[in-house]
PDB file of C-alpha atoms in Angstrom:
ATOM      1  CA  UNK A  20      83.380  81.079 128.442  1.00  0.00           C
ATOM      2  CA  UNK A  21      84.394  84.285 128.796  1.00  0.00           C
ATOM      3  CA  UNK A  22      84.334  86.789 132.017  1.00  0.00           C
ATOM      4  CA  UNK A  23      81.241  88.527 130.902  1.00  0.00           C
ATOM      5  CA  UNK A  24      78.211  87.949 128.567  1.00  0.00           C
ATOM      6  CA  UNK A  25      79.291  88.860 125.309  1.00  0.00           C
ATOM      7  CA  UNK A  26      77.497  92.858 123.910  1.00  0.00           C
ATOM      8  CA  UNK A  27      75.094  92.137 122.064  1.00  0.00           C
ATOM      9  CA  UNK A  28      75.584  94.884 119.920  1.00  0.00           C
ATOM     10  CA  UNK A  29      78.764  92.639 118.809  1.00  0.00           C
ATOM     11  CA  UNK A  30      76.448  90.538 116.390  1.00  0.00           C
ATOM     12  CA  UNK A  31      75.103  93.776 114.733  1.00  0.00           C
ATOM     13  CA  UNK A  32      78.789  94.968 114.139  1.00  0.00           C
ATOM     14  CA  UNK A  33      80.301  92.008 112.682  1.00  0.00           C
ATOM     15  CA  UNK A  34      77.045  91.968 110.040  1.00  0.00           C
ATOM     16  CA  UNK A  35      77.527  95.539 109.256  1.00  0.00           C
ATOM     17  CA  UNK A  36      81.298  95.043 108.969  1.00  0.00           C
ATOM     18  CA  UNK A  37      80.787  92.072 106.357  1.00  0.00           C
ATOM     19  CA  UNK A  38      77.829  94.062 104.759  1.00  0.00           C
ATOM     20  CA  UNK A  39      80.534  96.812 104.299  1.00  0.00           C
ATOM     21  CA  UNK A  40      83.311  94.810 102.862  1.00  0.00           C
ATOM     22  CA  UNK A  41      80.845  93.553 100.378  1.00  0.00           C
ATOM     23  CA  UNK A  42      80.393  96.800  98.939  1.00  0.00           C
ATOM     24  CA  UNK A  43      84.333  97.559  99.228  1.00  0.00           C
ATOM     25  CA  UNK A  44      84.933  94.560  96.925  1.00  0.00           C
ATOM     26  CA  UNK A  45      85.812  92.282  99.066  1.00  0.00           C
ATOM     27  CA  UNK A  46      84.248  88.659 100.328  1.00  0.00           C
ATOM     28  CA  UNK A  47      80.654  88.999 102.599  1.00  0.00           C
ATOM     29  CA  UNK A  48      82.478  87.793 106.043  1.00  0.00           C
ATOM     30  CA  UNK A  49      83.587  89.563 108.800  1.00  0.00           C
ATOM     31  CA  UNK A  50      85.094  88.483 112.794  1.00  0.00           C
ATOM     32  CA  UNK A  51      86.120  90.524 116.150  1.00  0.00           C
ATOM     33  CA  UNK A  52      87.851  89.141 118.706  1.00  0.00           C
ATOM     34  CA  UNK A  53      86.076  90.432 121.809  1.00  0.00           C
ATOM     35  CA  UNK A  54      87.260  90.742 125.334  1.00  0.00           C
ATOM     36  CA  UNK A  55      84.693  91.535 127.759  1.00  0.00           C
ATOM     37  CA  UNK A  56      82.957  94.600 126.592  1.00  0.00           C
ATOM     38  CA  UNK A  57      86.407  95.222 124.271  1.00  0.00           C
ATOM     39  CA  UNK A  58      86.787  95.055 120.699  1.00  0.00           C
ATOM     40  CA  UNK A  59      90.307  93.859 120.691  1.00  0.00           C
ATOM     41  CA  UNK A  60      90.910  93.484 116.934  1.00  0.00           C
ATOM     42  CA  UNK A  61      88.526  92.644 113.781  1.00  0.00           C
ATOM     43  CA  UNK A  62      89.177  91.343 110.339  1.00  0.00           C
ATOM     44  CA  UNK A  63      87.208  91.470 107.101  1.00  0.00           C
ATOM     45  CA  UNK A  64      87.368  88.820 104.456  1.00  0.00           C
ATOM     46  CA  UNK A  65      90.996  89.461 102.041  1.00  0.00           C
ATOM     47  CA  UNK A  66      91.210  86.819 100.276  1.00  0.00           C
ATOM     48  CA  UNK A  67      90.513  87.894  96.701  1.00  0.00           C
ATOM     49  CA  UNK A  68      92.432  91.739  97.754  1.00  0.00           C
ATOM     50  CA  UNK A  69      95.259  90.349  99.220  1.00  0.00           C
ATOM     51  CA  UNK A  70      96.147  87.135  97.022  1.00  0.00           C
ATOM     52  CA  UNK A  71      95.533  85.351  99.912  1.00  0.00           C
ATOM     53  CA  UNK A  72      93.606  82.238 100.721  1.00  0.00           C
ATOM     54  CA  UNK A  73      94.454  81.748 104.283  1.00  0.00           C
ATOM     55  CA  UNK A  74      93.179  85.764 104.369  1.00  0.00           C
ATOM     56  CA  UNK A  75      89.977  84.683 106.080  1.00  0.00           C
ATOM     57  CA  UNK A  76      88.086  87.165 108.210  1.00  0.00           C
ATOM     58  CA  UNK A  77      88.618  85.439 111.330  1.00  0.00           C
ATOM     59  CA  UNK A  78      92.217  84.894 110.589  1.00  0.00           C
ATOM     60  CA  UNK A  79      92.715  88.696 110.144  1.00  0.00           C
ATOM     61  CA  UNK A  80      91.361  89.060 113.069  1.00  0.00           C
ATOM     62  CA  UNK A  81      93.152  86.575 115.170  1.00  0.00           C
ATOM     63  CA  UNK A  82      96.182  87.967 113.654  1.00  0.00           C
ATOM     64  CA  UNK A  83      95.270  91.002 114.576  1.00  0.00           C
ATOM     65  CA  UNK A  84      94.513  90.808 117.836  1.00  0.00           C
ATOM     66  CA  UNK A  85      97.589  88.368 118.903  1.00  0.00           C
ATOM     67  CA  UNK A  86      99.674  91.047 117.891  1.00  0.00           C
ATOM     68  CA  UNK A  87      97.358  93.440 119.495  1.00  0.00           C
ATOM     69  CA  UNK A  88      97.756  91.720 122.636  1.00  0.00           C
ATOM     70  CA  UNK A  89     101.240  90.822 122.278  1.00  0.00           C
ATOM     71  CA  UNK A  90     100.805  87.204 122.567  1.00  0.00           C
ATOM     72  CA  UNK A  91      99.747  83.638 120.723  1.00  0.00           C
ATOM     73  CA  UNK A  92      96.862  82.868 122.693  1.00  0.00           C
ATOM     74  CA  UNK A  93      93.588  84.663 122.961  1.00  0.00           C
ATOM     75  CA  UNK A  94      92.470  83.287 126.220  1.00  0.00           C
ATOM     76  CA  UNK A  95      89.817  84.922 127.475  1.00  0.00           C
ATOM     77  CA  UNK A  96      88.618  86.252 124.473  1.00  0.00           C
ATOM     78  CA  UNK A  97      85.464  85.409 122.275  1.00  0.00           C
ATOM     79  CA  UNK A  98      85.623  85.072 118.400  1.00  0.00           C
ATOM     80  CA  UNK A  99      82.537  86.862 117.231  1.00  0.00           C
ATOM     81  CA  UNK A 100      81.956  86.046 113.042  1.00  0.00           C
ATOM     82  CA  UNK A 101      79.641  86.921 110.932  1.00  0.00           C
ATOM     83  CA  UNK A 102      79.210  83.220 109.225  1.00  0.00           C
ATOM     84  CA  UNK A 103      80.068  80.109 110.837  1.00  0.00           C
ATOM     85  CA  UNK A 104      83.949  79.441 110.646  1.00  0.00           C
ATOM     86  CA  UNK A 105      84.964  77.107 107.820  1.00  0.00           C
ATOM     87  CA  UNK A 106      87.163  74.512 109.092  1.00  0.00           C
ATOM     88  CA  UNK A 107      90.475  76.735 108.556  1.00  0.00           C
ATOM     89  CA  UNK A 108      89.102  79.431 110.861  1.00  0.00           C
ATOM     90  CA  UNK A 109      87.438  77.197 113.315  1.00  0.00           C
ATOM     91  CA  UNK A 110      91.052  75.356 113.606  1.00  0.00           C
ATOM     92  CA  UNK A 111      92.753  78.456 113.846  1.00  0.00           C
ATOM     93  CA  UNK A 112      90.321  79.445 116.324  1.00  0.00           C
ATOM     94  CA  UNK A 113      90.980  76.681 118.258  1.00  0.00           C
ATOM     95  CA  UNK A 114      95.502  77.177 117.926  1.00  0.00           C
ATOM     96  CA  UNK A 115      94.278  80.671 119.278  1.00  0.00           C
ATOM     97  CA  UNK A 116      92.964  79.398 122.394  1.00  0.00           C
ATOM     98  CA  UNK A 117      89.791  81.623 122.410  1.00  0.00           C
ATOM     99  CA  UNK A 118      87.069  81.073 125.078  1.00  0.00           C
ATOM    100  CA  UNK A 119      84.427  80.627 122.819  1.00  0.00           C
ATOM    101  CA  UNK A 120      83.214  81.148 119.325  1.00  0.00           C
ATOM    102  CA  UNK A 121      80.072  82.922 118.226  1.00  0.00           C
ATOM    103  CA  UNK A 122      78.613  83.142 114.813  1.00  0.00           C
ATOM    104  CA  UNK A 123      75.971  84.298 112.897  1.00  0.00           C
ATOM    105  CA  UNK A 124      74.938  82.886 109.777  1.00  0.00           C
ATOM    106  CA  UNK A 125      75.526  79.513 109.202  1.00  0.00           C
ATOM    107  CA  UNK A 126      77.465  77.096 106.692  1.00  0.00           C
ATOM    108  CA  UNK A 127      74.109  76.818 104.515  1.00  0.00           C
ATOM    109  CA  UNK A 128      74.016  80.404 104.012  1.00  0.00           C
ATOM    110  CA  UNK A 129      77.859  80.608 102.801  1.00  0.00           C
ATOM    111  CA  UNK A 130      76.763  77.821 100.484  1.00  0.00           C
ATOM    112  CA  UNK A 131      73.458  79.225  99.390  1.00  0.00           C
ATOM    113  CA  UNK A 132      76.344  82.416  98.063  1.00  0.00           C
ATOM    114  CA  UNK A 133      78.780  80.216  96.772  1.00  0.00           C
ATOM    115  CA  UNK A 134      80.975  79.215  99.193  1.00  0.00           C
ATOM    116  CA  UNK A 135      81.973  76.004  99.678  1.00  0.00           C
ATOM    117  CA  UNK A 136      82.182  75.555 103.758  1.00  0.00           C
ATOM    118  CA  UNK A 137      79.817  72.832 103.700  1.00  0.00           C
ATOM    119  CA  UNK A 138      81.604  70.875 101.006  1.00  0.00           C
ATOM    120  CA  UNK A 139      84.596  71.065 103.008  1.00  0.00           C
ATOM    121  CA  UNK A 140      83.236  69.754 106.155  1.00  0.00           C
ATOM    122  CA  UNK A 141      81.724  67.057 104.302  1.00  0.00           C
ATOM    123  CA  UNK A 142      84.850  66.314 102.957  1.00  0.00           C
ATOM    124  CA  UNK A 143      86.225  65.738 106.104  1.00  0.00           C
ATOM    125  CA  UNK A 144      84.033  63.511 107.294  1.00  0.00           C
ATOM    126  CA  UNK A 145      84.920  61.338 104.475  1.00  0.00           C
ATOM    127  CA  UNK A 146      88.230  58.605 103.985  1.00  0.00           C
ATOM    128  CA  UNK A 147      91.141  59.997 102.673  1.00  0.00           C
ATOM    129  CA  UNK A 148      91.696  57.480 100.102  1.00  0.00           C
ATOM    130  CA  UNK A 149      88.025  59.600  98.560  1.00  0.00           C
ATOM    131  CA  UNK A 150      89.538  63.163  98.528  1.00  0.00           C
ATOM    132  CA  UNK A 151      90.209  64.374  95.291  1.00  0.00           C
ATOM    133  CA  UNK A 152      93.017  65.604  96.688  1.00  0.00           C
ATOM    134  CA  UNK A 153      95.740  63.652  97.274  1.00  0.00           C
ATOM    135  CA  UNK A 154      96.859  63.814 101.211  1.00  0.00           C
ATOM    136  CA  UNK A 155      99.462  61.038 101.954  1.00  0.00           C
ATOM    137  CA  UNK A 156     101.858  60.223 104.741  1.00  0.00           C
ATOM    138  CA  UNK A 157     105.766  59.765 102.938  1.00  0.00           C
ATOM    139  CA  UNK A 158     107.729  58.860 105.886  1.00  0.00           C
ATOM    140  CA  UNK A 159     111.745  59.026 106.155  1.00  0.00           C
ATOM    141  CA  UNK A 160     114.570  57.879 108.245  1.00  0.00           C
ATOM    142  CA  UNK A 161     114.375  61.985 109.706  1.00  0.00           C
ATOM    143  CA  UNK A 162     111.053  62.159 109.819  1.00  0.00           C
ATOM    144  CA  UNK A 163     110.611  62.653 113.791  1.00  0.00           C
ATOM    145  CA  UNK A 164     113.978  64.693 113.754  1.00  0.00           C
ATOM    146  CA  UNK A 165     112.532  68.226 113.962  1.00  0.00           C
ATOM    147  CA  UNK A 166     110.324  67.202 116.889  1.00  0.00           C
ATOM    148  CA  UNK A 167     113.165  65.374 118.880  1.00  0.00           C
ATOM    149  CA  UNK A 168     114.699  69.067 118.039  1.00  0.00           C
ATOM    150  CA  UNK A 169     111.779  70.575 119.623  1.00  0.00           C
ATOM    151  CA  UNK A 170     111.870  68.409 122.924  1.00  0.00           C
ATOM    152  CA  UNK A 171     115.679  68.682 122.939  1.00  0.00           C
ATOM    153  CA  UNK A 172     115.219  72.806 123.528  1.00  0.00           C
ATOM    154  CA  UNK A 173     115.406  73.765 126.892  1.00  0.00           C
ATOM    155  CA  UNK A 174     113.869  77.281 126.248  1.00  0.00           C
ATOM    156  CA  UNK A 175     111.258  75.946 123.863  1.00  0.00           C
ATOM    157  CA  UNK A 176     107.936  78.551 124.132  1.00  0.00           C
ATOM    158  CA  UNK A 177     104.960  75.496 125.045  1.00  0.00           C
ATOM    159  CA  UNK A 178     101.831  76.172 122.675  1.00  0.00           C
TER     160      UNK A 178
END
């Protein structure tokens, strides 16, 4: 949790945001990355401007705001979003080491627009060997060799 209750005026600013980047042509989600009372960074949905599928609002803004902060973790700092993260900005949310998360709208409302969050949780919940998506293991001799690298460097940065 973070030091202080997070503003509520937060919630109203990350709608507006996404509400704006609608009519900008872009997709309807927006995030902030909030330290106390702070706006330390947001991000608006790039995806379809950027040629970028990872471009997701809350990525944008964790980008943002790491380099905003000069570091890789967010500690200390609340995700505010305007939709419930998908699972590639709730894991990234997660690498970012952010106190909490906070969201508006939910998964059914992405899906109710189009967007396939649900699906994607769903699909996760499901075996592999169901994806339509290939995801398989294909193991070499090496395969463990950039981690033995990894535990082998004395200066190594933990994460």
């Amino acid at each position: 949790m973070t030091d202080t209750p997070l503003p509520g005026w937060s919630l109203e600013r990350v709608v507006d945001t996404a509400v704006a980047n609608v009519a900008a042509g872009g997709g309807p989600f927006a995030a902030l990355i909030v330290r106390g009372s702070e706006v330390v960074a947001d991000g608006v949905n790039r995806v379809t401007r950027d040629l970028d599928p990872t471009a997701h609002a809350e990525v944008v803004a964790i980008r943002s705001a790491c380099q905003a902060l000069d570091s890789f973790s967010l500690a200390g700092c609340a995700l505010v979003s305007s939709c419930e993260p998908c699972p590639l900005c709730l894991a990234a949310a997660l690498w970012a080491r952010v106190d909490e998360v906070v969201y508006v709208a939910d998964r059914d409302d992405a899906a109710r627009a189009g967007f396939d969050d649900r699906a994607f949780y769903e699909l996760f919940g499901r075996p592999r060997s169901e994806w339509a998506t290939p995801v398989r293991e294909t193991r070499t001799a090496r395969a463990a060799a950039p981690f033995d690298a990894w535990l082998a460097k004395p200066d190594r940065v933990a994460y």
